[in-house]
mmCIF file of C-alpha atoms and ligand atoms in Angstrom:
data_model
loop_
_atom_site.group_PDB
_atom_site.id
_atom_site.type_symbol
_atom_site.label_atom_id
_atom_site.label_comp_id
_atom_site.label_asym_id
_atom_site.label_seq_id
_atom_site.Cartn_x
_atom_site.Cartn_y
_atom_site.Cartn_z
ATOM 1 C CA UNK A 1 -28.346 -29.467 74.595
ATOM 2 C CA UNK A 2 -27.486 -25.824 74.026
ATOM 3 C CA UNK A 3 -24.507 -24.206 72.749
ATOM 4 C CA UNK A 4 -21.460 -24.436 74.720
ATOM 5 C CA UNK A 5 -18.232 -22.926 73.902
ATOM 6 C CA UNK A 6 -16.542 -25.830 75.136
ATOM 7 C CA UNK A 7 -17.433 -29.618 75.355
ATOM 8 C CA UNK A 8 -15.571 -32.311 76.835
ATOM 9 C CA UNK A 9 -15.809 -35.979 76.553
ATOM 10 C CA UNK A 10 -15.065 -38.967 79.151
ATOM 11 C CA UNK A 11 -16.036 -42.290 77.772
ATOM 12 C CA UNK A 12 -14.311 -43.970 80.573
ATOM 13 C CA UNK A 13 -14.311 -41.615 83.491
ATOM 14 C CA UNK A 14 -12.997 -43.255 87.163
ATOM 15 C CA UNK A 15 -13.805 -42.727 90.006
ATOM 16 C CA UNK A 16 -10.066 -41.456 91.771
ATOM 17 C CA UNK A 17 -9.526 -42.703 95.444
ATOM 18 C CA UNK A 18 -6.136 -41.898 96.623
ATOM 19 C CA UNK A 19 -4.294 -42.540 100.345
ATOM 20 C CA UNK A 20 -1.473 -42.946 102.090
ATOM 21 C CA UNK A 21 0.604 -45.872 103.403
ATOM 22 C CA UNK A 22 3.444 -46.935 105.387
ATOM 23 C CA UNK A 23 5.269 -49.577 103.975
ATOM 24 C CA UNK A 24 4.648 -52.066 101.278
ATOM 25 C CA UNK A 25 4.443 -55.243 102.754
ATOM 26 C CA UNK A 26 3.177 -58.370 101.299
ATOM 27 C CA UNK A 27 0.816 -60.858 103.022
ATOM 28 C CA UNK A 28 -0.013 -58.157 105.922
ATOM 29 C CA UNK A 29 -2.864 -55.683 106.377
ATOM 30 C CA UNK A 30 -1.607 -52.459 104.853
ATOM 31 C CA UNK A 31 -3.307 -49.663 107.086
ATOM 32 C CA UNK A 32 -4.475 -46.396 104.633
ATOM 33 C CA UNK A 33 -5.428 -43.133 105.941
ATOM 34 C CA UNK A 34 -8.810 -41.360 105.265
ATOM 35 C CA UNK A 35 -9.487 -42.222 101.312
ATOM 36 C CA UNK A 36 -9.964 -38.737 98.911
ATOM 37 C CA UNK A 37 -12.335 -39.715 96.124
ATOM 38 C CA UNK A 38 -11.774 -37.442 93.279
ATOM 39 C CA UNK A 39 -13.717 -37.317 90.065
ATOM 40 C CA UNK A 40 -11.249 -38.320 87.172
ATOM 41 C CA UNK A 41 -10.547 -39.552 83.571
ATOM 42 C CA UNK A 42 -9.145 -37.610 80.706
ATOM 43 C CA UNK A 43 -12.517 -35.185 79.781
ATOM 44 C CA UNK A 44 -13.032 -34.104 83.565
ATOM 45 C CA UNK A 45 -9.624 -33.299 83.915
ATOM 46 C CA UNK A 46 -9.745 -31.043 81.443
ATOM 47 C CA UNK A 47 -13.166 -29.756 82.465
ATOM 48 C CA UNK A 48 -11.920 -29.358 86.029
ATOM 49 C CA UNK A 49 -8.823 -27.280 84.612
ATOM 50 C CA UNK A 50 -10.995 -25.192 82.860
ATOM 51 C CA UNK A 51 -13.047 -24.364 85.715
ATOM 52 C CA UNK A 52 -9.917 -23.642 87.894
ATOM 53 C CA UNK A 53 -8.839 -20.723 85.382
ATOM 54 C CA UNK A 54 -12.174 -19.589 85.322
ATOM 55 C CA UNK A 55 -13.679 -21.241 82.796
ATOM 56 C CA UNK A 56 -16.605 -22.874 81.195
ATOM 57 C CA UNK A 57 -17.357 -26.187 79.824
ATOM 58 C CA UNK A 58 -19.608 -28.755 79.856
ATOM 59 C CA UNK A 59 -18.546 -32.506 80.163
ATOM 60 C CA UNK A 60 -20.500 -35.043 79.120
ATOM 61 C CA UNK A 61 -19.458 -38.811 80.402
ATOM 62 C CA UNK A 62 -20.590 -41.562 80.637
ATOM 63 C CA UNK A 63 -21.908 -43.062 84.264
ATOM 64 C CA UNK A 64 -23.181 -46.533 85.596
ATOM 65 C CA UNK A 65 -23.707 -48.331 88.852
ATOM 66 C CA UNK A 66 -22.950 -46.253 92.784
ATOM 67 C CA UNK A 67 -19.821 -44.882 91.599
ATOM 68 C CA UNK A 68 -20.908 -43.215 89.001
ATOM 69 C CA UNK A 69 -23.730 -42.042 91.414
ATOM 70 C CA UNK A 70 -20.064 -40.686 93.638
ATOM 71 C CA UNK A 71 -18.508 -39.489 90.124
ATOM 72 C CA UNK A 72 -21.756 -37.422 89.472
ATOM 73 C CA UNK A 73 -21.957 -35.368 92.922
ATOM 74 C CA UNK A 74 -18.083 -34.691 92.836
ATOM 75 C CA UNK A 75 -18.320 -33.450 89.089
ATOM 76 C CA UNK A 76 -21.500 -31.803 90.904
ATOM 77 C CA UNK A 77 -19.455 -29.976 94.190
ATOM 78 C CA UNK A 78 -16.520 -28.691 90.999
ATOM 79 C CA UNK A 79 -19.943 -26.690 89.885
ATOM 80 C CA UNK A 80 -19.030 -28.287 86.154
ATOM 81 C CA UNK A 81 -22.362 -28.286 84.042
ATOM 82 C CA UNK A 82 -22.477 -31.837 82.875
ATOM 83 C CA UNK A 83 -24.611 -34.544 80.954
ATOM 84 C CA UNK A 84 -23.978 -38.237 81.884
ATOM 85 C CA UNK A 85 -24.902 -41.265 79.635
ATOM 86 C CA UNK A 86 -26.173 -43.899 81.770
ATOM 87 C CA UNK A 87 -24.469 -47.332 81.101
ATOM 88 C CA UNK A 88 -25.475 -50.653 82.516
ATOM 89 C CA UNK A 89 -22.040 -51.886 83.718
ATOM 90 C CA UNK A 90 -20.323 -49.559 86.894
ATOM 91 C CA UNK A 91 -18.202 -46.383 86.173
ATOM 92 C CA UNK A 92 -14.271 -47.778 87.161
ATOM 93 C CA UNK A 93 -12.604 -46.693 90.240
ATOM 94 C CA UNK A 94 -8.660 -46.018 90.146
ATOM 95 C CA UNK A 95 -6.691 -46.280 93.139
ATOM 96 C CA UNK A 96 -3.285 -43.959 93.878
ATOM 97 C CA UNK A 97 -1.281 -44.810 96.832
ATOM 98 C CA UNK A 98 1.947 -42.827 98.209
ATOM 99 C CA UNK A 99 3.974 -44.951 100.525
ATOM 100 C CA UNK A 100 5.181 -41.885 103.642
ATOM 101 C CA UNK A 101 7.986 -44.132 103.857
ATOM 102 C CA UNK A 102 9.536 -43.769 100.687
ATOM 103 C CA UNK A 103 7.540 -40.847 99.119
ATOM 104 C CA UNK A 104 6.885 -43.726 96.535
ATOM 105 C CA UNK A 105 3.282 -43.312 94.304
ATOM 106 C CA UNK A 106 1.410 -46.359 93.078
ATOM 107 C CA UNK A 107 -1.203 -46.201 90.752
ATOM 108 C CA UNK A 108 -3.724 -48.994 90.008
ATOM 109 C CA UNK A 109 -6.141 -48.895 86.917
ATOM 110 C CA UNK A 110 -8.847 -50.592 85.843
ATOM 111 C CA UNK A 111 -10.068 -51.174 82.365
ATOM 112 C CA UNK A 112 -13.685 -49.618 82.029
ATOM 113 C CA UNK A 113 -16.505 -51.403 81.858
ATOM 114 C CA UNK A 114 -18.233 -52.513 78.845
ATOM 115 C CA UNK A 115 -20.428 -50.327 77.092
ATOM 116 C CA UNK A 116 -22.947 -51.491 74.613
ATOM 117 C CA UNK A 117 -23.655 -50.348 71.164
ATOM 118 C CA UNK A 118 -26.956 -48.384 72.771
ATOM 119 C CA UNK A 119 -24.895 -46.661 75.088
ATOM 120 C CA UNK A 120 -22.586 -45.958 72.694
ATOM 121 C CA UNK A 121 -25.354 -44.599 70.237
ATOM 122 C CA UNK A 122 -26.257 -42.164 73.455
ATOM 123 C CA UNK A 123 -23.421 -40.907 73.516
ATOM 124 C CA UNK A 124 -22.556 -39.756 69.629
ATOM 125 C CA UNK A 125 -25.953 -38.775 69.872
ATOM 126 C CA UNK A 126 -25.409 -36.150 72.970
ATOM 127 C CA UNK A 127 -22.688 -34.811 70.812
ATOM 128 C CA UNK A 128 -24.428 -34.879 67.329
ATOM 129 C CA UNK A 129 -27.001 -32.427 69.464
ATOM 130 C CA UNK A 130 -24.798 -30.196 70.783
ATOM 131 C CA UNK A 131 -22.724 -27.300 69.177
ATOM 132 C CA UNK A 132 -19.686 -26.641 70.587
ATOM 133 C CA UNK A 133 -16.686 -24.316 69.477
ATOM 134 C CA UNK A 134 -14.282 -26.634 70.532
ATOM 135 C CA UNK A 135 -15.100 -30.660 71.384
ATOM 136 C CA UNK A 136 -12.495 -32.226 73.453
ATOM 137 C CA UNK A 137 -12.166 -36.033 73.433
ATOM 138 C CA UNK A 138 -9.374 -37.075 75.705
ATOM 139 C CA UNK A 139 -9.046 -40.690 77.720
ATOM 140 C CA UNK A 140 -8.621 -44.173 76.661
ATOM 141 C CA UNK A 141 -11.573 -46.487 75.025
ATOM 142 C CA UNK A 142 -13.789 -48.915 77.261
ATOM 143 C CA UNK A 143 -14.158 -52.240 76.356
ATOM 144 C CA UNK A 144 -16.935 -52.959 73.773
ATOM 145 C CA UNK A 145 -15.800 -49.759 71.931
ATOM 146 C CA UNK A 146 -13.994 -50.238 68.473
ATOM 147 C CA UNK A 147 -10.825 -48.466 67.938
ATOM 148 C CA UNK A 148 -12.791 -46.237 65.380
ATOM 149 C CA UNK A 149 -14.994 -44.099 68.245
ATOM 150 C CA UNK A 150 -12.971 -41.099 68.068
ATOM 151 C CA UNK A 151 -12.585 -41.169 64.752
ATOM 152 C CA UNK A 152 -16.659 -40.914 65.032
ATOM 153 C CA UNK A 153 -16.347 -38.150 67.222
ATOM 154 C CA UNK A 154 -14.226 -36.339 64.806
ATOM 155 C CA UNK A 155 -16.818 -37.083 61.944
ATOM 156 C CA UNK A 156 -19.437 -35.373 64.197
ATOM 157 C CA UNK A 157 -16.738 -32.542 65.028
ATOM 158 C CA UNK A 158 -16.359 -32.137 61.472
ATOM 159 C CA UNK A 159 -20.086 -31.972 60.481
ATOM 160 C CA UNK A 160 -21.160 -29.557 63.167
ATOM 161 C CA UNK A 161 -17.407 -27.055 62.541
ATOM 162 C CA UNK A 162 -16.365 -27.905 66.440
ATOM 163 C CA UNK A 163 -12.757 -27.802 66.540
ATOM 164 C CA UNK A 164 -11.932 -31.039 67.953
ATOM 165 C CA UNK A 165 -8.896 -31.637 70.438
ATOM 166 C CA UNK A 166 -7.895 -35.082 71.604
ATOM 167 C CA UNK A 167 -5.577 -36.321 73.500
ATOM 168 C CA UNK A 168 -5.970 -40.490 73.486
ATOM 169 C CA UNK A 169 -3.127 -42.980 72.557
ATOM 170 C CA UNK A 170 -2.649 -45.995 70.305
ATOM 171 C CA UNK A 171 -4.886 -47.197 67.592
ATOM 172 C CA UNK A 172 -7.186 -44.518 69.045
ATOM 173 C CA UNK A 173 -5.291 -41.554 67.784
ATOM 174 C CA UNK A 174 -4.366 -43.198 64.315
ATOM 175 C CA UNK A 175 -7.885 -43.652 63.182
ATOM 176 C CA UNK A 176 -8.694 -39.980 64.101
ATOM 177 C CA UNK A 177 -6.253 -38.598 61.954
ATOM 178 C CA UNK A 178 -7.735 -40.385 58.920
ATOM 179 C CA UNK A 179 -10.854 -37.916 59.398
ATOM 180 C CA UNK A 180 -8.542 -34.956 60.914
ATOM 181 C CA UNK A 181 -8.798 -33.169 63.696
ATOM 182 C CA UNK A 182 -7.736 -29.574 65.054
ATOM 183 C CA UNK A 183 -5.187 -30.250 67.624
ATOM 184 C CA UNK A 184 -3.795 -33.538 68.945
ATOM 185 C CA UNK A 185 -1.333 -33.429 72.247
ATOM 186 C CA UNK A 186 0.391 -36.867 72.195
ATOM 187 C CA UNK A 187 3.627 -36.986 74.378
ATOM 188 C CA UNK A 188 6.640 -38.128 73.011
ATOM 189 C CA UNK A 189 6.442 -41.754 73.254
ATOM 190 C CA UNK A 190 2.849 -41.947 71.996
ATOM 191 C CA UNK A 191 4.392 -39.542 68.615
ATOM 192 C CA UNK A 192 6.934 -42.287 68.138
ATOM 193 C CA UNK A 193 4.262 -45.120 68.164
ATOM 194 C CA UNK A 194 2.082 -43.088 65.664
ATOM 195 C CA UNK A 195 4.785 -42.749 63.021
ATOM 196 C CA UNK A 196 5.375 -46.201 63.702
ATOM 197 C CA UNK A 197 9.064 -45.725 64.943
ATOM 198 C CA UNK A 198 10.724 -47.667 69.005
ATOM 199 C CA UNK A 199 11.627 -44.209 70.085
ATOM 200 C CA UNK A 200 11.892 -40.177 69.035
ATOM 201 C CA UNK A 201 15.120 -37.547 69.477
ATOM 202 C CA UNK A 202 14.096 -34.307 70.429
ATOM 203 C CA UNK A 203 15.172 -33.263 66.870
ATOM 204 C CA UNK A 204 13.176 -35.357 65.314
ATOM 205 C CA UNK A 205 10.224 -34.400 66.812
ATOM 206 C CA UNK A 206 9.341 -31.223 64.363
ATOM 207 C CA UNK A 207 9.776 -33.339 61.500
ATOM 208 C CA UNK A 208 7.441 -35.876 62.654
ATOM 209 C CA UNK A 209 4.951 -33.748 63.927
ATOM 210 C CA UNK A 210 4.715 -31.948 60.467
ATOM 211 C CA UNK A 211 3.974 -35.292 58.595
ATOM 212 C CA UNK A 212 0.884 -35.483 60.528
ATOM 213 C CA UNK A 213 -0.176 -32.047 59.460
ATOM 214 C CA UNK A 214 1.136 -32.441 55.806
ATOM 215 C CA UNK A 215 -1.083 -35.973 55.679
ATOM 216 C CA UNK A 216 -4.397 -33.872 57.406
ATOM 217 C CA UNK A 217 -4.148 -35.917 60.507
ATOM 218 C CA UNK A 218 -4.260 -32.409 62.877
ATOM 219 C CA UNK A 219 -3.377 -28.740 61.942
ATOM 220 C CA UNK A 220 -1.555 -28.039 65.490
ATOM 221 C CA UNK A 221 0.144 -31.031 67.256
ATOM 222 C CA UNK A 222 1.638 -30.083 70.789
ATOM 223 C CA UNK A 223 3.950 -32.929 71.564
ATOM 224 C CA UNK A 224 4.801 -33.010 75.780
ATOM 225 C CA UNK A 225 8.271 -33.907 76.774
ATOM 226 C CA UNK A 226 7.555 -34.294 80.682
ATOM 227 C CA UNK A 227 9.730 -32.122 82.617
ATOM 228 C CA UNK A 228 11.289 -30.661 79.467
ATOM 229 C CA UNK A 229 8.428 -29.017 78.868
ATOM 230 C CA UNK A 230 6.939 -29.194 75.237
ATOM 231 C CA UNK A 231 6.639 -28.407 72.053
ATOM 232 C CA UNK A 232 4.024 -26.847 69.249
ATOM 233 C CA UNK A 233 4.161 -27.384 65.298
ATOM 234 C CA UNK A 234 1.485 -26.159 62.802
ATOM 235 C CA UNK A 235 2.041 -26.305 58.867
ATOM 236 C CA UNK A 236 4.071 -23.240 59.315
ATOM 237 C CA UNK A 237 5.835 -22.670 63.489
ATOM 238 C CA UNK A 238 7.696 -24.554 65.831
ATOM 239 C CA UNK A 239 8.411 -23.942 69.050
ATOM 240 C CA UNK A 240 9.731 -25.127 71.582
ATOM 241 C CA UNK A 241 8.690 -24.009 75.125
ATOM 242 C CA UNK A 242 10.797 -25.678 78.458
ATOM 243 C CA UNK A 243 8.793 -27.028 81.669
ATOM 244 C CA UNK A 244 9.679 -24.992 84.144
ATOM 245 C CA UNK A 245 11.473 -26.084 87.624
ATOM 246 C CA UNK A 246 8.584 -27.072 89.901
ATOM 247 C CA UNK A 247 8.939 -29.168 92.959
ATOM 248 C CA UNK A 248 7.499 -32.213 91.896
ATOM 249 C CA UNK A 249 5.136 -33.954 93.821
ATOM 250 C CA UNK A 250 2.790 -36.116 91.227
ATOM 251 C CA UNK A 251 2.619 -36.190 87.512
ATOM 252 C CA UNK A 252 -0.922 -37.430 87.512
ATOM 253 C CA UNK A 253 -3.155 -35.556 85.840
ATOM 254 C CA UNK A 254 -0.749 -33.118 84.298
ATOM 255 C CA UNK A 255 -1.411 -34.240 80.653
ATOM 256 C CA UNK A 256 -4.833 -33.306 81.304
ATOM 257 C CA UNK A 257 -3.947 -30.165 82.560
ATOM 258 C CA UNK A 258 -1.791 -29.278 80.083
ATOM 259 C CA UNK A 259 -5.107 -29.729 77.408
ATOM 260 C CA UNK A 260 -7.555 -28.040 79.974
ATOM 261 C CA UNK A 261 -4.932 -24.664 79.626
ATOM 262 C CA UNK A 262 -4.221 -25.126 76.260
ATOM 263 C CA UNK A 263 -8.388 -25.470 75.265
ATOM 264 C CA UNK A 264 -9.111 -22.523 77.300
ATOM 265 C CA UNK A 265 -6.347 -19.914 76.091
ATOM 266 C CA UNK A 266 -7.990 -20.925 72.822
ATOM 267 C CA UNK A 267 -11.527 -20.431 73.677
ATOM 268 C CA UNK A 268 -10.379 -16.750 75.205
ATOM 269 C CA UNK A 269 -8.655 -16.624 71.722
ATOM 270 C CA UNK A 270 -4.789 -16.079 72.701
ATOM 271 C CA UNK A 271 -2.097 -16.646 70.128
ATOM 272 C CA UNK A 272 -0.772 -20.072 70.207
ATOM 273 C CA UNK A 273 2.576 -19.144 71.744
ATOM 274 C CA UNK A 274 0.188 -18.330 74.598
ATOM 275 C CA UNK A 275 -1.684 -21.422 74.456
ATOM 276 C CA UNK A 276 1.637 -23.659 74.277
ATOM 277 C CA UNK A 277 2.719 -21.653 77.214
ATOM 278 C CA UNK A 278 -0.607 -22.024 79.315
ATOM 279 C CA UNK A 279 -0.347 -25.658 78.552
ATOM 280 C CA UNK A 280 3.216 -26.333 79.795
ATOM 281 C CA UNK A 281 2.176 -23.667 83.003
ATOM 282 C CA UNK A 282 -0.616 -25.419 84.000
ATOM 283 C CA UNK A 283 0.615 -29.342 82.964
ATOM 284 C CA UNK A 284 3.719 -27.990 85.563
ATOM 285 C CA UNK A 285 1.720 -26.646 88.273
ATOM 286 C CA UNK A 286 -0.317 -30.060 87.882
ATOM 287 C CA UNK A 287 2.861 -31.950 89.541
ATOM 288 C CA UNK A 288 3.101 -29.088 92.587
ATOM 289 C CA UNK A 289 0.282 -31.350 94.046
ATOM 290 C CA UNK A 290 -0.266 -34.641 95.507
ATOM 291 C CA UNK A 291 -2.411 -38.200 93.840
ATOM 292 C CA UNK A 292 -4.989 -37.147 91.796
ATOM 293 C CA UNK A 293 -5.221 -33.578 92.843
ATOM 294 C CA UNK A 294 -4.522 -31.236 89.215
ATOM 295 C CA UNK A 295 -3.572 -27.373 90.047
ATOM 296 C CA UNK A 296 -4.295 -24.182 92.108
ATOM 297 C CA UNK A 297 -4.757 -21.377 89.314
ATOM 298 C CA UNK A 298 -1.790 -18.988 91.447
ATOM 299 C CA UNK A 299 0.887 -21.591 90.407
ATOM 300 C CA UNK A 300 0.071 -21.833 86.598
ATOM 301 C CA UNK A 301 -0.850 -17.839 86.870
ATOM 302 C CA UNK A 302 3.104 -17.671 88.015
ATOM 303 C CA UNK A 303 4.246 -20.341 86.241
ATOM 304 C CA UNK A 304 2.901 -18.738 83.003
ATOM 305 C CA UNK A 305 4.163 -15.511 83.825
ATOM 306 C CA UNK A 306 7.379 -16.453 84.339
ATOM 307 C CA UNK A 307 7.211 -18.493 80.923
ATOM 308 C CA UNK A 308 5.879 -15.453 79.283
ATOM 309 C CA UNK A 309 9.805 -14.502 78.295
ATOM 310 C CA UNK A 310 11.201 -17.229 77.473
HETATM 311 N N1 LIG B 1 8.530 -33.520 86.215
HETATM 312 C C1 LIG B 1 7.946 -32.449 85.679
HETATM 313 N N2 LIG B 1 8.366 -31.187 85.993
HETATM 314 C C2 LIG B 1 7.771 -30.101 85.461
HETATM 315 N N3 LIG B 1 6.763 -30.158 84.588
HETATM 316 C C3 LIG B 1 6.298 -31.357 84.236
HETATM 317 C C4 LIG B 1 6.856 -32.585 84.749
HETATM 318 N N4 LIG B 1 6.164 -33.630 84.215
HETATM 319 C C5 LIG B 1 5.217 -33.092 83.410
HETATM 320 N N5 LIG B 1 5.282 -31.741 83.410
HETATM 321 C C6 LIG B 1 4.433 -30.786 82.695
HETATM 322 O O1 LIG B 1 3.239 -31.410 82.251
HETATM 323 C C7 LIG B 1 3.168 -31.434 80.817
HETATM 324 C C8 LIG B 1 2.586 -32.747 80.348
HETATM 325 O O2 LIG B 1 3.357 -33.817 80.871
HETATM 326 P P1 LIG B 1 3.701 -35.164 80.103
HETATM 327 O O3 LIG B 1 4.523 -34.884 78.906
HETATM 328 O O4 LIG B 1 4.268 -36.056 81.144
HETATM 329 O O5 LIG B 1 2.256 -35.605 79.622
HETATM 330 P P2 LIG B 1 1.612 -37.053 79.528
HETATM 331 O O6 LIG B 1 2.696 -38.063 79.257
HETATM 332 O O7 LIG B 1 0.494 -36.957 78.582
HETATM 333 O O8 LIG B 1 1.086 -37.223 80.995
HETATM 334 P P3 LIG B 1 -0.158 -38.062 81.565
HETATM 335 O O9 LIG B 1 0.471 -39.230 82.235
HETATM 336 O O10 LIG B 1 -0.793 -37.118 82.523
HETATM 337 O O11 LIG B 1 -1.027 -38.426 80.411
HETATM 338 C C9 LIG B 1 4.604 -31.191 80.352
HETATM 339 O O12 LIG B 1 4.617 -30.601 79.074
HETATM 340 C C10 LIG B 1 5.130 -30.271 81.446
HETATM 341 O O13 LIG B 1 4.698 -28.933 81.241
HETATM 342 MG MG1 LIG B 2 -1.216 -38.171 78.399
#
């Protein structure tokens, strides 16, 4: 693998199908419309949101069975450069449906499939190889995969000076900020779990966030507050930039936007009140669309723009 400026990783990508519906009703045939098969999981997201503001980045996931075959050619038609790690068991499918009736969204997940220490050898190995300015692990774990694996990515991060962004959850996260990494995005609830606290004020937020730094867990943690927008603390700045007011028609995917903004103002080195306010702009315009669709680059152009003053 060459150089890339920017690397992103899906351990447990899915394969989105999303329809529509008209009324939930149990024990009869529920007639969907035309499926839309997406390719999805935290590391495309963000590869896909780099592409849409013009972007680079290559994403490396992992792929088994026909739908990762499916996941493959749609990561393919997005024109992202990729590498997948072929696994034994099949890449997971996730299902979003909106009932017309009541404009209500369900989403059904999957836990991945197992992956086996081989696999899982591939895959540090593709990343050992590469050199990337900044690596970005983001998604949950598959099964067969110890809590530690990020916390091997960031080892490899750390030996080969990529700056390493992840946005992951639980037990996940915790074990990565033993080794450190450069920016972590959890949202609000996943702070509280980290510091080990039920829930999180708004004001306690900046104090929280700066234990993490003080302890070498991350030097910038971005902390999103859903439609309030979010916030950014390094050793030194807060601040505190509000989501703007978008006519909401999904939140899936907008995390993932959010870090695909955020990674690219870095990589086109902005200032970080920039990259806080790319994140929010495109994590916002994420929820303009429907199911698993993320954003069109005019909304988070405007939506940035607009966020530019405040
Ligand atoms: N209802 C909303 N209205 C406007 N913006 C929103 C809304 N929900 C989310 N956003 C935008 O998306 C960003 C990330 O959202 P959120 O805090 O919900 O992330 P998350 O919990 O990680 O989401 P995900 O479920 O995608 O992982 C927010 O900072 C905000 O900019
Ligand atoms: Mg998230």
């Amino acid at each position: 693998m060459n150089s890339h400026d920017i690397i992103t990783l899906t351990v447990n990508p899915a394969l989105d199908k999303s329809t529509h519906f008209k009324g939930l009703v149990a024990e009869q045939k529920i007639r969907c419309s035309e499926p839309r098969f997406d390719a999805g999981g935290g590391g495309i997201n963000v590869s896909k949101a780099i592409s849409r503001l013009g972007g680079k980045s290559l994403a490396v996931f992992t792929s088994g069975g026909p739908m990762g075959k499916m996941l493959e050619e749609l990561v393919t038609k997005e024109t992202i450069e990729f590498k997948a790690i072929p696994i034994q068991t099949w890449t997971r499918e996730s299902f979003v449906a909106v009932d017309e009736n009541t404009n209500s969204q369900y989403r059904f997940g999957f836990t991945g499939g197992e992956i086996t220490a081989d696999e899982e050898k591939a895959v540090l190995e593709a990343l050992s190889k590469s050199k990337a300015k900044f690596l970005v692990a983001s998604g949950s774990l598959n099964e067969g995969l110890s809590s530690d694996f990020y916390q091997k990515v960031a080892e490899i991060a750390k030996a080969s000076n990529s700056k390493l962004i992840v946005d992951t959850s639980g037990e996940a996260l915790k074990k990565v900020l033993e080794t450190g990494a450069y920016l972590i995005k959890p949202n609000v609830g996943e702070l509280a779990k980290l510091i080990g606290v039920e829930r999180l004020e708004m004001e306690e937020v900046n104090e929280a966030a700066k234990k993490i730094i003080a302890k070498g867990g991350a030097e910038i943690v971005v902390v999103s507050l859903g439609p309030q927008g979010a916030v950014l603390v390094t050793k030194d700045d807060y601040e505190y930039v509000p989501a703007p007011n978008v006519a909401k028609k999904s939140t899936v995917g907008a995390g993932d936007s959010m870090v695909g903004g955020m990674v690219w103002a870095l990589s086109q080195n902005k200032s970080l009140k920039e990259v806080i306010r790319w994140g929010v702009a495109c994590g916002s315009a994420a929820t303009m669309n429907e199911g698993t669709q993320l954003f069109k680059f005019e909304d988070a152009n405007r939506l940035f723009e607009w966020l530019k003053n405040k």
